[in-house]
Amino acid sequence: MASAQVLKRSESIADSMPDALRQSRYYMKRCFARFIEKGKRLLKLQHIMEEVEKSVEDETERAEVMEGMLGYILTSTKEAAVVPPNVAFAVRPNPGYWEYVKVNSNDLTVDGITATEYLKFKEMVFDENWAKVGYALEVDFGTFESSIPRLTLPSSIGNGLNFISKFMASKLTGDAESAKPLLDYLLALSHHGEKLMINDSLNTVEKLQIALIVAEISVSAFPKDTPYETFEQKFKEWGFEKGWGHNAERVKGTLRIFSEVLQAPDPANMETLFSRLPNMFNIVILSPHGYFGQADVLGLPDTGGQVVYILDQVRALEEELLLRINQQGLNVKPQIVVITRLIPDARGTKCNQEIEPIFGTKHSHILRVPFRTEKGILRQWVSRFDIYPYLERFTLARPFFLSDATTRILEHLECKPDLIIGNYTDGNLVASLMADKLGVTQGTIAHALEKTKYEDSDAKWKEFESKYHFSCQFTADIMAMNATDFIITSTYQEIAGSKNRPGQYESHSAYTMPGLYRIVSGINVFDPKFNIAAPGADQSVYFPYIEKEKRFTKFHPAIEELLHNKDDNNEHIGYLADRRKPIIFSMARLDTVKNITGLVEWFGKNKRLRNLVNLVVVAGFFDPAKSKDREEIAEIKKMHALIETYQLKGQIRWIAAQNDRYRNGELYRCIADTRGAFVQPALYEAFGLTVIEAMNCGLPTFATNQGGPAEIIVDGVSGFHVDPNNGDESSERIADFFEKCKADPEYWNKISNVGLRRIAECYTWKIYANKVLNMGSIYGFWRQLYKEQKQAKQRYIQMFHNLQFRNLAKTVPIPSDEPQSPAPPA
Ligand code: UDP
Ligand code: LCN
């Protein structure tokens, strides 16, 4: 295939395409005739290739055509909108870079077009009447950003913190005036009315610089571990307040970094300085949709990785906060509050409790606030797809005598939070509204952006609307992405995809929802707000199988029963006739995208693999009548059918969803004891916590090459990639591995060990917490540097919210089949 080098750096697709078409004019005339022959339509890459194949039948000649520039352009095309006689191409030569061209199929003339023009072609395919109206609502968030610096290299995407540190370093360099914003920031630092770091007597950069030198000389005279209190009084006289450090050594270090930053800042000391500033004590984390709890909620609809992620995140953040506050020499209790909805009909969970301390933390809580409707408190769970009518009132209630999440947070913390982090569409929307209201730094986490999960879900939104309410979801997503100060992602691909697949955020750069609006500039993946901070797995639960003394042996009888009890019951069906074989294991929600049924089918079809190993899957449950989830019901039925078709009884064990993470941790290890492997076969996986969990336990892992796991695992080194779209090849790969292990048992150990090393280097919660707190600190300052631009954009978002989102949210039905509590008295 043609390489990227054929496109000279200065050349655009619009420049090079005419020549490229001319060189294969005869074939291209045929090919374009085929493109338009079926009338208006949207072509995807595979359709384009099919037409090329039919137009250039001879294989050698086709190879020639595809070798050059034309092949490069066509294979870089993500889609093309055919509106005869024109074909409009959306070409993506590199992650984050898009170019749009229009080709006239009659004479093969080429014109470069804008994203807007391209989207109009697309609208002609999906909703001609709307496309022709001519006054569609066009949304352009890019207009506000001309003065905000941008990354330029695709390889730097997701490394915003580093870029911002560099940029801030250059902005603060120069005379005392340049460093003034930093001084102002410092002067404003306080906690519960008590000033921190400096007081008003150090109100110029010059005064501060001199004081820093005097203080450093003075503190150097003390032994390293002298407590701050020893010289506190003297420091106060010089204009310093608490926060510099708990002992002489730490104080001296902070003073020195500060002096260096004021003299000539560089990105590294900039980042260190901000990691030391006492500016972060209280954090709010939002995850409104339920069930959010600490026990018995996994396996309930919508409560997969997000709940696990947040609980681990809170523990890691609290630990890091405690460490930092201690090192700052402060006696402050950090508080992290997870805000979720209170569900009166809690079905045996604790989701009807207002407040719950978070296990494994000292000061963190789950705080639950109910959803309200006109009729009172909403009692029942609602799907995350139907949640939109409640969110605004949940954030800020009107009338004001009703308690809302914002009020409850202020009461609980007794002050404003320092950072608000949203999760998923609903949490990010609430975080945006709340951060705007309180003037607080905001971070968002998508976990998964639904738009990329369903093909053409933007252009075909009307088809999905009654089921999924994507009009609300995509509107909320785009608002939150733009409102937030920083975005945390787990992987690079989440932002900018890979060579061949656009990223989840990238797919929000320009899109159209005919009949609703056209987003001509949604989000730019080169925005320095993007940061990759991958989560880890709780290492007190997911640790290597080899650490014998730590193993949770009390679960062994239960796991033995789970894997090998011969009778089918509510918890397991199927059995493993030959116990000596290694087990390949998978665990996931029984969603289509998780592709557990795919794995069962690969296994069913591959005789060699069936001879080598047994299959154990933990997923959903067995009775479709018990599920309320459309996708899950279909998957349950499919599982039963596959077990039947491939006669899998005796080689497969299907276990219902398991909610005890301690027992699950031990289950991964018991699978490792069989010298088995974990398989994550998803059609697409945003991150893949189970991959991290399995690898933490030392279980060799095969995971989908579609999405996050492709970054977690270095293929063939720390595990293996499998292609969910090529089951035969994937099952062969797994079989090859087990055959190799049979011949050389050391091979299994090797993959297990390298997997563990990979985790320790890149995927731990400690690394994560450190990064996220640095983000909160640095972006908190950054938003002040760009206050005016932020405010202008915020105004635009507020208008979009009021004129679009609110009306869309009203179209989502509110359940009325169950009784609701009466509205509380005024
Ligand atoms: N999980 C579980 N029981 C199950 C299925 C999954 O405890 O029956 C846990 C799993 O251990 C992991 C999380 O749920 O911690 C799933 O996260 P992942 O990122 O793999 O998928 P998601 O459900 O978030 O899409
Ligand atoms: C994040 C996840 O990992 C999924 O399990 C959830 O369905 C989604 O968020 C919504 O909670």
XYZ file of N, CA and C in Angstrom, residues 685-810:
378
model
N -13.350 -1.720 22.603
C -13.251 -1.511 24.051
C -12.573 -0.175 24.312
N -13.257 0.682 25.047
C -12.695 2.000 25.307
C -11.393 1.879 26.087
N -11.423 1.153 27.176
C -10.178 0.936 27.923
C -9.974 -0.547 28.205
N -10.828 -1.099 29.061
C -10.698 -2.520 29.352
C -10.070 -2.790 30.703
N -10.845 -2.468 31.756
C -10.318 -2.695 33.107
C -9.981 -4.162 33.349
N -10.787 -5.038 32.767
C -10.536 -6.464 33.032
C -9.159 -6.888 32.513
N -8.710 -6.214 31.456
C -7.383 -6.544 30.910
C -6.309 -6.218 31.947
N -6.472 -5.060 32.585
C -5.520 -4.638 33.620
C -5.603 -5.581 34.831
N -6.824 -5.933 35.184
C -6.996 -6.827 36.346
C -6.312 -8.170 36.085
N -6.584 -8.737 34.914
C -6.016 -10.048 34.594
C -4.494 -9.978 34.584
N -3.965 -8.936 33.969
C -2.496 -8.815 33.879
C -1.875 -8.609 35.259
N -2.571 -7.872 36.131
C -2.101 -7.698 37.504
C -1.997 -9.023 38.240
N -2.854 -9.956 37.850
C -2.836 -11.271 38.512
C -1.831 -12.216 37.868
N -1.154 -11.730 36.846
C -0.147 -12.558 36.175
C -0.745 -13.519 35.166
N -1.958 -13.197 34.712
C -2.622 -14.084 33.756
C -2.310 -13.598 32.331
N -1.677 -14.421 31.498
C -1.419 -13.999 30.119
C -2.736 -13.563 29.467
N -2.684 -12.485 28.722
C -3.932 -11.895 28.243
C -3.950 -11.677 26.745
N -5.068 -12.083 26.160
C -5.352 -11.804 24.746
C -6.454 -10.756 24.748
N -6.228 -9.629 24.068
C -7.293 -8.631 24.093
C -7.477 -7.991 22.727
N -8.670 -7.506 22.548
C -9.072 -6.935 21.267
C -8.093 -5.884 20.755
N -7.900 -5.881 19.452
C -7.044 -4.824 18.878
C -7.867 -3.585 18.543
N -9.143 -3.613 18.899
C -10.010 -2.473 18.607
C -10.215 -1.642 19.867
N -9.352 -0.666 20.065
C -9.536 0.231 21.203
C -8.376 0.183 22.184
N -8.698 0.527 23.441
C -7.688 0.712 24.476
C -6.731 -0.450 24.698
N -7.231 -1.698 24.751
C -6.315 -2.802 25.057
C -5.128 -2.876 24.102
N -5.309 -2.376 22.884
C -4.199 -2.411 21.929
C -3.029 -1.565 22.427
N -3.319 -0.563 23.281
C -2.228 0.235 23.854
C -1.683 -0.396 25.123
N -2.566 -1.043 25.868
C -2.122 -1.619 27.144
C -1.126 -2.747 26.880
N -1.468 -3.581 25.905
C -0.626 -4.754 25.631
C 0.296 -4.476 24.453
N 1.585 -4.763 24.632
C 2.486 -4.724 23.479
C 2.402 -6.114 22.850
N 1.863 -6.164 21.651
C 1.505 -7.439 21.038
C 2.699 -8.401 20.938
N 2.472 -9.593 21.455
C 3.514 -10.625 21.366
C 4.575 -10.476 22.444
N 4.506 -9.398 23.229
C 5.530 -9.171 24.253
C 4.903 -9.276 25.657
N 3.926 -8.381 25.915
C 3.301 -8.428 27.245
C 1.909 -9.061 27.191
N 1.609 -9.696 26.091
C 0.305 -10.324 25.888
C 0.075 -10.365 24.379
N -1.190 -10.487 23.994
C -1.453 -10.615 22.555
C -2.691 -9.824 22.158
N -2.677 -9.343 20.934
C -3.892 -8.719 20.387
C -4.693 -9.774 19.632
N -6.006 -9.641 19.695
C -6.845 -10.477 18.835
C -7.771 -9.576 18.042
N -8.124 -10.054 16.859
C -8.967 -9.247 15.987
C -10.411 -9.745 16.095
N -11.280 -8.938 16.703
C -12.656 -9.415 16.902
C -13.392 -9.618 15.582
N -12.864 -8.994 14.533
C -13.528 -9.157 13.244
C -12.977 -10.330 12.458
N -12.047 -11.039 13.057
C -11.504 -12.209 12.386
C -11.337 -13.321 13.416
N -12.472 -13.920 13.727
C -12.516 -14.907 14.805
C -11.611 -16.105 14.543
N -11.544 -16.539 13.277
C -10.748 -17.737 12.979
C -9.287 -17.483 13.290
N -8.813 -16.323 12.822
C -7.409 -15.986 13.057
C -7.150 -15.856 14.564
N -8.105 -15.244 15.259
C -7.927 -15.027 16.693
C -7.867 -16.340 17.452
N -8.782 -17.242 17.130
C -8.772 -18.506 17.881
C -7.524 -19.320 17.542
N -7.029 -19.164 16.313
C -5.777 -19.833 15.955
C -4.618 -19.293 16.799
N -4.616 -17.983 16.981
C -3.544 -17.351 17.773
C -3.536 -17.893 19.197
N -4.766 -18.029 19.736
C -4.847 -18.525 21.117
C -4.365 -19.983 21.161
N -4.797 -20.748 20.157
C -4.382 -22.156 20.112
C -2.864 -22.259 19.967
N -2.277 -21.415 19.117
C -0.815 -21.433 18.938
C -0.111 -21.208 20.268
N -0.651 -20.243 21.040
C -0.031 -19.922 22.323
C -0.016 -21.153 23.226
N -1.170 -21.815 23.310
C -1.230 -22.958 24.231
C -0.390 -24.133 23.733
N -0.277 -24.243 22.430
C 0.571 -25.307 21.904
C 2.036 -25.024 22.248
N 2.379 -23.751 22.094
C 3.754 -23.342 22.412
C 4.057 -23.560 23.903
N 3.072 -23.256 24.733
C 3.271 -23.438 26.178
C 3.412 -24.917 26.526
N 2.713 -25.755 25.769
C 2.813 -27.191 26.014
C 4.234 -27.666 25.749
N 4.791 -27.139 24.651
C 6.144 -27.550 24.278
C 7.179 -26.901 25.196
N 6.883 -25.670 25.639
C 7.853 -24.941 26.454
C 7.124 -24.185 27.569
N 6.967 -24.820 28.731
C 6.186 -24.192 29.811
C 6.745 -22.837 30.240
N 8.034 -22.611 29.990
C 8.637 -21.323 30.336
C 7.985 -20.164 29.576
N 7.456 -20.481 28.407
C 6.864 -19.430 27.578
C 5.693 -18.766 28.307
N 4.899 -19.570 28.960
C 3.751 -19.034 29.724
C 4.268 -18.079 30.813
N 5.306 -18.511 31.521
C 5.871 -17.665 32.587
C 6.368 -16.347 32.024
N 6.980 -16.444 30.863
C 7.587 -15.252 30.277
C 6.492 -14.206 29.976
N 5.439 -14.643 29.333
C 4.369 -13.691 28.972
C 3.733 -13.135 30.252
N 3.544 -14.004 31.232
C 2.963 -13.574 32.499
C 3.832 -12.500 33.149
N 5.141 -12.710 33.177
C 6.054 -11.759 33.837
C 6.141 -10.428 33.105
N 6.234 -10.502 31.797
C 6.352 -9.239 31.050
C 5.045 -8.444 31.184
N 3.933 -9.148 31.262
C 2.646 -8.469 31.478
C 2.660 -7.720 32.815
N 3.164 -8.381 33.840
C 3.236 -7.744 35.166
C 4.134 -6.510 35.143
N 5.229 -6.622 34.414
C 6.156 -5.498 34.349
C 5.494 -4.308 33.644
N 4.784 -4.614 32.600
C 4.099 -3.557 31.837
C 3.143 -2.768 32.752
N 2.417 -3.503 33.582
C 1.472 -2.864 34.501
C 2.212 -1.961 35.481
N 3.275 -2.488 36.079
C 3.993 -1.715 37.094
C 4.536 -0.425 36.504
N 4.936 -0.463 35.242
C 5.533 0.727 34.645
C 4.507 1.768 34.222
N 3.346 1.340 33.815
C 2.420 2.316 33.202
C 1.020 2.355 33.799
N 0.557 1.318 34.457
C -0.869 1.279 34.794
C -1.117 1.073 36.281
N -0.740 2.070 37.086
C -1.064 1.963 38.509
C -1.843 3.198 38.934
N -2.612 3.054 39.978
C -3.412 4.175 40.491
C -2.550 5.267 41.091
N -1.380 4.901 41.555
C -0.469 5.902 42.138
C -0.033 6.881 41.031
N 0.356 6.339 39.897
C 0.762 7.195 38.770
C -0.423 8.070 38.373
N -1.583 7.453 38.318
C -2.800 8.161 37.922
C -3.097 9.335 38.852
N -3.094 9.059 40.169
C -3.503 10.093 41.133
C -2.553 11.285 41.082
N -1.299 10.991 40.942
C -0.314 12.044 40.860
C -0.578 12.949 39.653
N -0.848 12.321 38.533
C -1.108 13.098 37.313
C -2.366 13.940 37.449
N -3.430 13.325 37.971
C -4.710 14.041 38.020
C -4.638 15.232 38.981
N -3.957 15.056 40.103
C -3.841 16.200 41.019
C -3.002 17.306 40.381
N -1.975 16.932 39.642
C -1.200 17.959 38.939
C -2.067 18.691 37.915
N -2.942 17.939 37.257
C -3.848 18.573 36.290
C -4.732 19.592 36.997
N -5.349 19.162 38.100
C -6.244 20.060 38.838
C -5.519 21.340 39.193
N -4.275 21.209 39.597
C -3.508 22.357 40.036
C -3.137 23.263 38.853
N -2.560 22.682 37.831
C -2.059 23.506 36.713
C -3.206 24.098 35.882
N -4.221 23.299 35.590
C -5.326 23.850 34.791
C -6.121 24.890 35.582
N -6.056 24.780 36.921
C -6.713 25.787 37.753
C -6.073 27.156 37.522
N -4.767 27.166 37.368
C -4.057 28.411 37.083
C -4.265 28.832 35.630
N -4.201 27.867 34.747
C -4.358 28.096 33.300
C -5.696 28.778 32.990
N -6.765 28.333 33.645
C -8.084 28.911 33.356
C -8.115 30.382 33.771
N -7.264 30.748 34.734
C -7.226 32.164 35.106
C -6.445 32.972 34.079
N -5.421 32.349 33.515
C -4.648 33.057 32.494
C -5.506 33.357 31.267
N -6.443 32.458 30.984
C -7.295 32.631 29.802
C -8.744 32.900 30.189
N -8.875 33.713 31.207
C -10.202 33.976 31.771
C -11.203 34.509 30.744
N -10.746 35.503 29.964
C -11.699 36.145 29.045
C -12.202 35.181 27.977
N -11.252 34.431 27.374
C -11.657 33.474 26.332
C -12.611 32.449 26.925
N -12.302 32.030 28.134
C -13.134 31.007 28.780
C -14.546 31.548 28.980
N -14.604 32.790 29.408
C -15.913 33.374 29.692
C -16.765 33.493 28.425
N -16.109 33.892 27.340
C -16.857 34.058 26.075
C -17.427 32.702 25.648
N -16.604 31.686 25.739
C -17.063 30.357 25.336
C -18.181 29.872 26.247
N -18.010 30.157 27.528
C -18.995 29.736 28.505
C -20.373 30.322 28.183
N -20.364 31.570 27.763
C -21.619 32.237 27.398
C -22.290 31.510 26.230
N -21.473 31.111 25.280
C -21.973 30.406 24.087
C -22.583 29.062 24.509
N -21.867 28.390 25.412
C -22.352 27.080 25.885
C -23.668 27.252 26.654
N -23.714 28.297 27.461
C -24.956 28.525 28.222
C -26.140 28.724 27.271
N -25.875 29.444 26.200
C -26.968 29.687 25.250
C -27.382 28.380 24.570
N -26.395 27.600 24.186
C -26.663 26.313 23.541
C -27.468 25.415 24.495
N -27.085 25.446 25.727
C -27.792 24.659 26.738
C -29.268 25.093 26.819
N -29.451 26.376 26.954
C -30.810 26.896 27.124
C -31.688 26.682 25.902
N -31.102 26.912 24.725
C -31.932 26.860 23.528
C -32.044 25.465 22.924
N -31.070 24.611 23.193
C -31.114 23.278 22.596
C -31.350 22.180 23.626
N -30.377 22.034 24.505
C -30.414 20.876 25.395
C -31.713 20.809 26.198
N -32.095 21.948 26.758
C -33.262 21.917 27.652
C -34.498 21.398 26.915
N -34.670 21.857 25.680
C -35.843 21.398 24.917
C -35.738 19.922 24.554
N -34.522 19.506 24.227
C -34.351 18.091 23.864
C -34.633 17.203 25.074
N -34.164 17.629 26.232
C -34.354 16.825 27.447
C -35.843 16.654 27.740
N -36.624 17.659 27.364
C -38.069 17.571 27.633
C -38.751 16.491 26.798
